[in-house]
PDB file of C-alpha atoms and ligand atoms in Angstrom:
ATOM      1  CA  MET A   1       0.793  -7.434  16.945  1.00 45.00           C
ATOM      2  CA  SER A   2       2.561 -10.806  16.914  1.00 76.00           C
ATOM      3  CA  GLY A   3       4.383 -12.736  14.166  1.00 86.00           C
ATOM      4  CA  ARG A   4       0.963 -13.471  12.698  1.00 95.00           C
ATOM      5  CA  ARG A   5       0.453 -11.685   9.365  1.00 96.00           C
ATOM      6  CA  PRO A   6      -2.387  -9.162   9.715  1.00 98.00           C
ATOM      7  CA  PHE A   7      -5.530 -10.054   7.796  1.00 98.00           C
ATOM      8  CA  VAL A   8      -8.187  -7.490   6.877  1.00 98.00           C
ATOM      9  CA  ALA A   9     -11.371  -8.616   5.129  1.00 98.00           C
ATOM     10  CA  GLY A  10     -14.275  -6.571   3.818  1.00 98.00           C
ATOM     11  CA  ASN A  11     -17.762  -7.990   4.201  1.00 98.00           C
ATOM     12  CA  TRP A  12     -19.927  -6.377   1.540  1.00 98.00           C
ATOM     13  CA  LYS A  13     -23.083  -8.112   2.844  1.00 98.00           C
ATOM     14  CA  MET A  14     -25.866  -7.576   0.255  1.00 98.00           C
ATOM     15  CA  HIS A  15     -24.242  -4.596  -1.422  1.00 98.00           C
ATOM     16  CA  LYS A  16     -22.804  -3.990  -4.909  1.00 98.00           C
ATOM     17  CA  THR A  17     -24.049  -5.619  -8.105  1.00 98.00           C
ATOM     18  CA  ALA A  18     -21.909  -7.816 -10.314  1.00 98.00           C
ATOM     19  CA  SER A  19     -21.421  -4.894 -12.719  1.00 98.00           C
ATOM     20  CA  GLU A  20     -20.216  -2.641  -9.908  1.00 98.00           C
ATOM     21  CA  THR A  21     -17.716  -5.235  -8.686  1.00 98.00           C
ATOM     22  CA  GLY A  22     -14.874  -5.333 -11.243  1.00 98.00           C
ATOM     23  CA  GLY A  23     -13.932  -1.652 -11.111  1.00 98.00           C
ATOM     24  CA  PHE A  24     -14.139  -1.524  -7.322  1.00 98.00           C
ATOM     25  CA  VAL A  25     -11.997  -4.631  -6.881  1.00 98.00           C
ATOM     26  CA  ARG A  26      -9.395  -3.303  -9.320  1.00 98.00           C
ATOM     27  CA  GLU A  27      -9.235  -0.034  -7.365  1.00 97.00           C
ATOM     28  CA  LEU A  28      -8.523  -1.963  -4.153  1.00 97.00           C
ATOM     29  CA  ALA A  29      -6.150  -4.465  -5.676  1.00 97.00           C
ATOM     30  CA  ILE A  30      -3.652  -1.951  -7.054  1.00 94.00           C
ATOM     31  CA  SER A  31      -3.067  -0.322  -3.664  1.00 87.00           C
ATOM     32  CA  LEU A  32      -2.370  -3.187  -1.270  1.00 95.00           C
ATOM     33  CA  PRO A  33       0.671  -3.291   1.012  1.00 95.00           C
ATOM     34  CA  GLU A  34       2.498  -6.629   0.963  1.00 95.00           C
ATOM     35  CA  SER A  35       2.596  -6.988   4.721  1.00 97.00           C
ATOM     36  CA  VAL A  36      -1.186  -7.376   5.077  1.00 98.00           C
ATOM     37  CA  GLU A  37      -3.415 -10.133   3.738  1.00 98.00           C
ATOM     38  CA  VAL A  38      -6.568  -8.576   2.298  1.00 98.00           C
ATOM     39  CA  ALA A  39      -9.814 -10.188   1.175  1.00 98.00           C
ATOM     40  CA  VAL A  40     -13.270  -9.148   0.068  1.00 98.00           C
ATOM     41  CA  CYS A  41     -16.308 -11.280   1.003  1.00 98.00           C
ATOM     42  CA  VAL A  42     -18.763 -10.601  -1.787  1.00 98.00           C
ATOM     43  CA  PRO A  43     -22.311 -11.690  -2.728  1.00 98.00           C
ATOM     44  CA  PHE A  44     -22.553 -14.827  -4.894  1.00 98.00           C
ATOM     45  CA  PRO A  45     -23.217 -12.986  -8.221  1.00 98.00           C
ATOM     46  CA  SER A  46     -20.108 -10.842  -7.649  1.00 98.00           C
ATOM     47  CA  LEU A  47     -17.745 -13.788  -7.071  1.00 98.00           C
ATOM     48  CA  ALA A  48     -16.811 -14.400 -10.723  1.00 98.00           C
ATOM     49  CA  PRO A  49     -16.187 -10.718 -11.580  1.00 98.00           C
ATOM     50  CA  ALA A  50     -14.265 -10.272  -8.309  1.00 98.00           C
ATOM     51  CA  VAL A  51     -12.046 -13.292  -9.023  1.00 98.00           C
ATOM     52  CA  GLU A  52     -11.374 -11.994 -12.529  1.00 98.00           C
ATOM     53  CA  ALA A  53     -10.577  -8.450 -11.393  1.00 98.00           C
ATOM     54  CA  ALA A  54      -8.337  -9.667  -8.545  1.00 98.00           C
ATOM     55  CA  GLY A  55      -6.412 -12.031 -10.856  1.00 97.00           C
ATOM     56  CA  GLY A  56      -2.647 -11.601 -10.679  1.00 96.00           C
ATOM     57  CA  THR A  57      -2.905  -9.438  -7.526  1.00 97.00           C
ATOM     58  CA  SER A  58      -2.704 -10.351  -3.842  1.00 97.00           C
ATOM     59  CA  LEU A  59      -6.375  -9.526  -3.164  1.00 98.00           C
ATOM     60  CA  ARG A  60      -8.294 -12.616  -2.099  1.00 98.00           C
ATOM     61  CA  VAL A  61     -11.948 -13.320  -2.804  1.00 98.00           C
ATOM     62  CA  PHE A  62     -14.290 -14.959  -0.291  1.00 98.00           C
ATOM     63  CA  ALA A  63     -17.947 -15.974  -0.391  1.00 98.00           C
ATOM     64  CA  GLN A  64     -20.231 -15.004   2.502  1.00 98.00           C
ATOM     65  CA  ASN A  65     -21.747 -18.448   3.047  1.00 98.00           C
ATOM     66  CA  MET A  66     -21.887 -21.959   1.603  1.00 98.00           C
ATOM     67  CA  HIS A  67     -23.794 -25.190   2.192  1.00 98.00           C
ATOM     68  CA  GLN A  68     -22.124 -28.134   3.918  1.00 97.00           C
ATOM     69  CA  ALA A  69     -23.352 -30.811   1.484  1.00 98.00           C
ATOM     70  CA  PRO A  70     -21.332 -31.526  -1.656  1.00 97.00           C
ATOM     71  CA  GLN A  71     -24.485 -31.330  -3.805  1.00 97.00           C
ATOM     72  CA  GLY A  72     -28.178 -32.116  -3.559  1.00 98.00           C
ATOM     73  CA  ALA A  73     -31.720 -30.831  -3.270  1.00 98.00           C
ATOM     74  CA  PHE A  74     -30.931 -27.607  -1.416  1.00 98.00           C
ATOM     75  CA  THR A  75     -32.624 -24.910  -3.477  1.00 98.00           C
ATOM     76  CA  GLY A  76     -30.865 -21.582  -3.337  1.00 97.00           C
ATOM     77  CA  GLU A  77     -27.671 -22.951  -1.807  1.00 98.00           C
ATOM     78  CA  VAL A  78     -24.082 -23.121  -3.062  1.00 98.00           C
ATOM     79  CA  SER A  79     -21.493 -25.857  -2.396  1.00 98.00           C
ATOM     80  CA  ALA A  80     -17.779 -25.640  -1.652  1.00 98.00           C
ATOM     81  CA  ALA A  81     -17.008 -27.180  -5.064  1.00 98.00           C
ATOM     82  CA  MET A  82     -19.024 -24.454  -6.795  1.00 98.00           C
ATOM     83  CA  LEU A  83     -16.851 -21.874  -5.035  1.00 98.00           C
ATOM     84  CA  THR A  84     -13.501 -23.502  -5.779  1.00 98.00           C
ATOM     85  CA  ASP A  85     -14.544 -24.032  -9.409  1.00 98.00           C
ATOM     86  CA  LEU A  86     -14.890 -20.245  -9.715  1.00 98.00           C
ATOM     87  CA  GLY A  87     -11.430 -19.704  -8.237  1.00 98.00           C
ATOM     88  CA  VAL A  88     -12.768 -18.382  -4.925  1.00 98.00           C
ATOM     89  CA  ASP A  89     -10.191 -18.457  -2.095  1.00 98.00           C
ATOM     90  CA  GLY A  90     -12.367 -18.829   0.965  1.00 98.00           C
ATOM     91  CA  VAL A  91     -15.652 -18.393   2.729  1.00 98.00           C
ATOM     92  CA  LEU A  92     -16.990 -16.367   5.658  1.00 98.00           C
ATOM     93  CA  LEU A  93     -18.999 -18.645   7.947  1.00 97.00           C
ATOM     94  CA  GLY A  94     -21.232 -17.928  10.927  1.00 96.00           C
ATOM     95  CA  HIS A  95     -21.719 -14.188  10.518  1.00 97.00           C
ATOM     96  CA  SER A  96     -24.186 -13.038  13.173  1.00 97.00           C
ATOM     97  CA  GLU A  97     -26.643 -11.905  10.488  1.00 97.00           C
ATOM     98  CA  ARG A  98     -26.726 -15.472   9.176  1.00 97.00           C
ATOM     99  CA  ARG A  99     -27.113 -16.849  12.686  1.00 96.00           C
ATOM    100  CA  GLN A 100     -29.897 -14.346  13.453  1.00 95.00           C
ATOM    101  CA  TYR A 101     -31.899 -14.172  10.202  1.00 96.00           C
ATOM    102  CA  PHE A 102     -31.166 -17.569   8.647  1.00 96.00           C
ATOM    103  CA  ALA A 103     -31.073 -19.750  11.761  1.00 95.00           C
ATOM    104  CA  GLU A 104     -27.461 -20.808  11.193  1.00 95.00           C
ATOM    105  CA  THR A 105     -26.553 -23.217  14.019  1.00 94.00           C
ATOM    106  CA  ASP A 106     -23.193 -24.131  15.536  1.00 93.00           C
ATOM    107  CA  ALA A 107     -23.793 -27.748  14.486  1.00 93.00           C
ATOM    108  CA  ALA A 108     -24.319 -26.765  10.834  1.00 94.00           C
ATOM    109  CA  LEU A 109     -21.308 -24.467  11.016  1.00 94.00           C
ATOM    110  CA  ALA A 110     -19.074 -27.283  12.244  1.00 92.00           C
ATOM    111  CA  GLU A 111     -20.122 -29.278   9.163  1.00 93.00           C
ATOM    112  CA  LYS A 112     -19.551 -26.278   6.913  1.00 95.00           C
ATOM    113  CA  LEU A 113     -16.078 -25.781   8.383  1.00 94.00           C
ATOM    114  CA  ALA A 114     -15.173 -29.384   7.647  1.00 92.00           C
ATOM    115  CA  ALA A 115     -16.567 -29.185   4.097  1.00 95.00           C
ATOM    116  CA  ALA A 116     -14.724 -25.934   3.382  1.00 95.00           C
ATOM    117  CA  ASP A 117     -11.496 -27.359   4.776  1.00 93.00           C
ATOM    118  CA  ALA A 118     -11.823 -30.529   2.683  1.00 93.00           C
ATOM    119  CA  ALA A 119     -12.304 -28.369  -0.411  1.00 96.00           C
ATOM    120  CA  GLY A 120      -9.189 -26.319   0.364  1.00 95.00           C
ATOM    121  CA  LEU A 121     -11.098 -23.126   1.077  1.00 97.00           C
ATOM    122  CA  ASP A 122      -9.900 -20.677   3.718  1.00 96.00           C
ATOM    123  CA  VAL A 123     -12.480 -19.923   6.383  1.00 96.00           C
ATOM    124  CA  ILE A 124     -13.270 -16.860   8.456  1.00 97.00           C
ATOM    125  CA  LEU A 125     -15.455 -18.103  11.321  1.00 96.00           C
ATOM    126  CA  ALA A 126     -17.398 -15.260  12.922  1.00 97.00           C
ATOM    127  CA  VAL A 127     -18.340 -15.458  16.596  1.00 97.00           C
ATOM    128  CA  GLY A 128     -19.677 -12.917  19.064  1.00 97.00           C
ATOM    129  CA  GLU A 129     -22.147 -12.267  21.832  1.00 97.00           C
ATOM    130  CA  SER A 130     -25.326 -10.187  21.688  1.00 95.00           C
ATOM    131  CA  GLU A 131     -25.848  -7.237  23.999  1.00 95.00           C
ATOM    132  CA  ALA A 132     -28.288  -9.245  26.144  1.00 96.00           C
ATOM    133  CA  GLU A 133     -25.778 -12.087  26.450  1.00 96.00           C
ATOM    134  CA  ARG A 134     -23.026  -9.659  27.503  1.00 95.00           C
ATOM    135  CA  GLU A 135     -25.288  -8.001  30.050  1.00 94.00           C
ATOM    136  CA  ALA A 136     -26.255 -11.408  31.443  1.00 97.00           C
ATOM    137  CA  GLY A 137     -22.565 -12.267  31.924  1.00 96.00           C
ATOM    138  CA  GLU A 138     -22.747 -14.984  29.277  1.00 97.00           C
ATOM    139  CA  THR A 139     -20.101 -13.699  26.856  1.00 96.00           C
ATOM    140  CA  GLU A 140     -17.497 -16.358  27.616  1.00 96.00           C
ATOM    141  CA  ALA A 141     -20.006 -19.221  27.493  1.00 96.00           C
ATOM    142  CA  VAL A 142     -21.340 -17.991  24.133  1.00 96.00           C
ATOM    143  CA  LEU A 143     -17.863 -17.636  22.642  1.00 96.00           C
ATOM    144  CA  ALA A 144     -16.839 -21.063  23.929  1.00 95.00           C
ATOM    145  CA  ARG A 145     -19.912 -22.651  22.342  1.00 94.00           C
ATOM    146  CA  GLN A 146     -19.490 -20.842  19.020  1.00 95.00           C
ATOM    147  CA  ILE A 147     -15.802 -21.682  18.677  1.00 92.00           C
ATOM    148  CA  GLU A 148     -16.215 -25.349  19.568  1.00 87.00           C
ATOM    149  CA  GLY A 149     -16.417 -26.477  15.911  1.00 79.00           C
ATOM    150  CA  ALA A 150     -13.116 -24.765  15.137  1.00 80.00           C
ATOM    151  CA  ARG A 151     -11.162 -26.580  17.841  1.00 74.00           C
ATOM    152  CA  ALA A 152     -10.710 -29.587  15.555  1.00 70.00           C
ATOM    153  CA  ALA A 153      -9.350 -27.509  12.656  1.00 68.00           C
ATOM    154  CA  ASP A 154      -6.359 -29.160  11.006  1.00 72.00           C
ATOM    155  CA  HIS A 155      -5.121 -26.149   9.107  1.00 74.00           C
ATOM    156  CA  ALA A 156      -4.351 -23.105  11.244  1.00 74.00           C
ATOM    157  CA  ASP A 157      -3.183 -21.231   8.175  1.00 80.00           C
ATOM    158  CA  ARG A 158      -6.551 -21.639   6.518  1.00 91.00           C
ATOM    159  CA  LEU A 159      -8.659 -20.691   9.535  1.00 94.00           C
ATOM    160  CA  THR A 160      -9.302 -17.182  10.821  1.00 96.00           C
ATOM    161  CA  ILE A 161     -11.634 -16.313  13.685  1.00 96.00           C
ATOM    162  CA  ALA A 162     -13.544 -13.014  13.601  1.00 98.00           C
ATOM    163  CA  TYR A 163     -14.654 -11.738  17.000  1.00 98.00           C
ATOM    164  CA  GLU A 164     -17.690  -9.590  16.289  1.00 97.00           C
ATOM    165  CA  PRO A 165     -19.741  -8.445  19.267  1.00 96.00           C
ATOM    166  CA  VAL A 166     -23.225  -8.298  17.768  1.00 95.00           C
ATOM    167  CA  TRP A 167     -23.990  -5.003  19.526  1.00 95.00           C
ATOM    168  CA  ALA A 168     -21.104  -3.348  17.652  1.00 94.00           C
ATOM    169  CA  ILE A 169     -22.004  -4.496  14.117  1.00 91.00           C
ATOM    170  CA  GLY A 170     -23.368  -1.702  11.962  1.00 90.00           C
ATOM    171  CA  THR A 171     -24.197   0.389  15.040  1.00 92.00           C
ATOM    172  CA  GLY A 172     -21.221   2.733  15.213  1.00 90.00           C
ATOM    173  CA  ARG A 173     -20.613   1.404  18.765  1.00 92.00           C
ATOM    174  CA  THR A 174     -17.128  -0.070  18.633  1.00 91.00           C
ATOM    175  CA  ALA A 175     -15.826  -2.264  21.441  1.00 91.00           C
ATOM    176  CA  THR A 176     -13.067  -0.537  23.374  1.00 95.00           C
ATOM    177  CA  PRO A 177      -9.598  -1.870  22.527  1.00 96.00           C
ATOM    178  CA  GLU A 178      -9.377  -3.316  26.070  1.00 97.00           C
ATOM    179  CA  LEU A 179     -12.718  -5.130  25.850  1.00 96.00           C
ATOM    180  CA  ALA A 180     -11.921  -6.484  22.397  1.00 97.00           C
ATOM    181  CA  GLU A 181      -8.436  -7.587  23.468  1.00 98.00           C
ATOM    182  CA  ALA A 182      -9.872  -9.472  26.469  1.00 97.00           C
ATOM    183  CA  ALA A 183     -12.299 -11.347  24.215  1.00 97.00           C
ATOM    184  CA  HIS A 184      -9.553 -12.163  21.696  1.00 97.00           C
ATOM    185  CA  ARG A 185      -7.253 -13.440  24.435  1.00 97.00           C
ATOM    186  CA  PHE A 186     -10.060 -15.558  25.834  1.00 97.00           C
ATOM    187  CA  LEU A 187     -10.855 -17.014  22.378  1.00 96.00           C
ATOM    188  CA  ARG A 188      -7.194 -17.817  21.687  1.00 95.00           C
ATOM    189  CA  GLY A 189      -6.977 -19.606  25.021  1.00 94.00           C
ATOM    190  CA  LEU A 190      -9.912 -21.839  24.102  1.00 92.00           C
ATOM    191  CA  LEU A 191      -8.003 -23.331  21.189  1.00 90.00           C
ATOM    192  CA  PRO A 192      -5.348 -26.036  21.467  1.00 88.00           C
ATOM    193  CA  SER A 193      -2.108 -24.119  22.021  1.00 88.00           C
ATOM    194  CA  TRP A 194      -0.528 -24.985  18.636  1.00 88.00           C
ATOM    195  CA  LEU A 195      -3.625 -23.599  16.923  1.00 88.00           C
ATOM    196  CA  GLY A 196      -4.206 -20.669  19.268  1.00 90.00           C
ATOM    197  CA  GLU A 197      -0.698 -19.324  18.722  1.00 91.00           C
ATOM    198  CA  ARG A 198      -0.997 -19.407  14.944  1.00 92.00           C
ATOM    199  CA  VAL A 199      -4.623 -18.613  14.197  1.00 94.00           C
ATOM    200  CA  ARG A 200      -5.468 -15.040  13.348  1.00 96.00           C
ATOM    201  CA  ILE A 201      -8.325 -13.380  15.195  1.00 97.00           C
ATOM    202  CA  GLN A 202      -9.899 -10.377  13.495  1.00 98.00           C
ATOM    203  CA  TYR A 203     -12.003  -7.799  15.286  1.00 98.00           C
ATOM    204  CA  GLY A 204     -15.283  -6.784  13.633  1.00 97.00           C
ATOM    205  CA  GLY A 205     -17.871  -4.234  14.712  1.00 96.00           C
ATOM    206  CA  SER A 206     -17.862  -0.655  13.424  1.00 94.00           C
ATOM    207  CA  MET A 207     -14.122  -0.669  12.708  1.00 96.00           C
ATOM    208  CA  LYS A 208     -13.426   2.573  10.814  1.00 97.00           C
ATOM    209  CA  PRO A 209     -10.344   4.495   9.654  1.00 97.00           C
ATOM    210  CA  ASP A 210     -10.385   6.583  12.845  1.00 97.00           C
ATOM    211  CA  ASN A 211     -10.491   3.730  15.368  1.00 96.00           C
ATOM    212  CA  ALA A 212      -8.654   0.960  13.482  1.00 98.00           C
ATOM    213  CA  ALA A 213      -5.111   1.766  14.627  1.00 98.00           C
ATOM    214  CA  GLN A 214      -5.990   1.587  18.344  1.00 97.00           C
ATOM    215  CA  LEU A 215      -7.777  -1.729  17.955  1.00 98.00           C
ATOM    216  CA  LEU A 216      -5.074  -3.202  15.737  1.00 97.00           C
ATOM    217  CA  ALA A 217      -2.375  -2.211  18.229  1.00 97.00           C
ATOM    218  CA  GLN A 218      -3.694  -4.824  20.693  1.00 97.00           C
ATOM    219  CA  PRO A 219      -1.474  -7.918  20.860  1.00 97.00           C
ATOM    220  CA  ASP A 220      -4.229 -10.430  20.137  1.00 97.00           C
ATOM    221  CA  ILE A 221      -6.049  -8.448  17.428  1.00 98.00           C
ATOM    222  CA  ASP A 222      -4.641  -9.669  14.123  1.00 98.00           C
ATOM    223  CA  GLY A 223      -6.781  -7.711  11.698  1.00 98.00           C
ATOM    224  CA  GLY A 224     -10.345  -6.707  11.025  1.00 98.00           C
ATOM    225  CA  LEU A 225     -13.585  -7.848   9.458  1.00 98.00           C
ATOM    226  CA  ILE A 226     -15.057  -4.671   8.058  1.00 98.00           C
ATOM    227  CA  GLY A 227     -18.679  -4.168   7.036  1.00 97.00           C
ATOM    228  CA  GLY A 228     -19.839  -0.617   6.237  1.00 97.00           C
ATOM    229  CA  ALA A 229     -16.365   0.875   5.778  1.00 97.00           C
ATOM    230  CA  SER A 230     -15.431  -1.823   3.242  1.00 98.00           C
ATOM    231  CA  LEU A 231     -17.907  -0.361   0.735  1.00 98.00           C
ATOM    232  CA  VAL A 232     -15.827   2.794   0.282  1.00 98.00           C
ATOM    233  CA  ALA A 233     -12.415   2.039  -1.229  1.00 97.00           C
ATOM    234  CA  GLU A 234     -10.667   4.948   0.481  1.00 97.00           C
ATOM    235  CA  ASP A 235     -11.968   3.940   3.945  1.00 98.00           C
ATOM    236  CA  PHE A 236     -11.219   0.255   3.491  1.00 98.00           C
ATOM    237  CA  LEU A 237      -7.688   1.008   2.267  1.00 98.00           C
ATOM    238  CA  ALA A 238      -7.105   3.337   5.220  1.00 98.00           C
ATOM    239  CA  ILE A 239      -7.916   0.435   7.568  1.00 98.00           C
ATOM    240  CA  VAL A 240      -5.640  -1.883   5.579  1.00 98.00           C
ATOM    241  CA  ARG A 241      -2.825   0.662   5.935  1.00 97.00           C
ATOM    242  CA  ALA A 242      -3.463   0.879   9.680  1.00 98.00           C
ATOM    243  CA  ALA A 243      -2.851  -2.876   9.859  1.00 97.00           C
ATOM    244  CA  ALA A 244       0.403  -2.707   7.861  1.00 95.00           C
TER     245      ALA A 244
HETATM  246  C1  PEP B   1     -19.683  -6.962   9.679  1.00 68.01           C
HETATM  247  O1  PEP B   1     -20.598  -6.948   8.883  1.00 68.01           O
HETATM  248  O2  PEP B   1     -19.083  -8.020   9.893  1.00 68.01           O
HETATM  249  C2  PEP B   1     -19.317  -5.725  10.363  1.00 68.01           C
HETATM  250  C3  PEP B   1     -18.342  -5.742  11.237  1.00 68.01           C
HETATM  251  O3  PEP B   1     -20.024  -4.596  10.017  1.00 68.01           O
HETATM  252  P1  PEP B   1     -19.666  -3.065  10.439  1.00 68.01           P
HETATM  253  O4  PEP B   1     -18.205  -2.873  10.190  1.00 68.01           O
HETATM  254  O5  PEP B   1     -20.511  -2.232   9.524  1.00 68.01           O
HETATM  255  O6  PEP B   1     -20.016  -2.934  11.876  1.00 68.01           O
END
């Protein structure tokens, strides 16, 4: 790993109720090593209890989505200001499940990135190719298209990229360290050099306690975005320790 501080984030997806959140967050927050930045990306109803439980600790709280408009007639949506008002630290944008099931486009994501940045929210921007795209030799073109909106980012410290090959998410099929490293290196090279050197790129896709160390040992893998294993405190903390 480089001089970049490792960053491990848990993506709870649509798991854990608000009442289940406080105790779980407290359990995580008391055990964090200083050398790793750690966040949980939680469902909207869990944001307030997560912020409260993480208060005074280094654990950071992220939403899993937000709308790009400051306010308006967008039923069911949440703005950047609503997140910052709760004390939320950042937002996960462009997860493949949002791209696939909620028709999230790169154009909308570029607007969301700008709105999050203007509000002072940190962003994890998720990118990654599907199995069909990889087999068709389109991986690099897909990654280049998906990262385009991030190239204009002003604040490298507030932006993290998560490389998540769609075929590895929730499937137990992890990318090999070599394949993941090649994608990370490619992504870093797409960014202006000042940004590419500083931005952290997490790997996501069935990262577990038993494969985390090998992936995290790659020079361009700066942490992980963890789905399933982030729902079990012991497993998530084992991955955090592997990044330390
Ligand atoms: C994710 O949801 O971003 C993810 C990587 O999930 P999993 O770790 O379960 O593959």
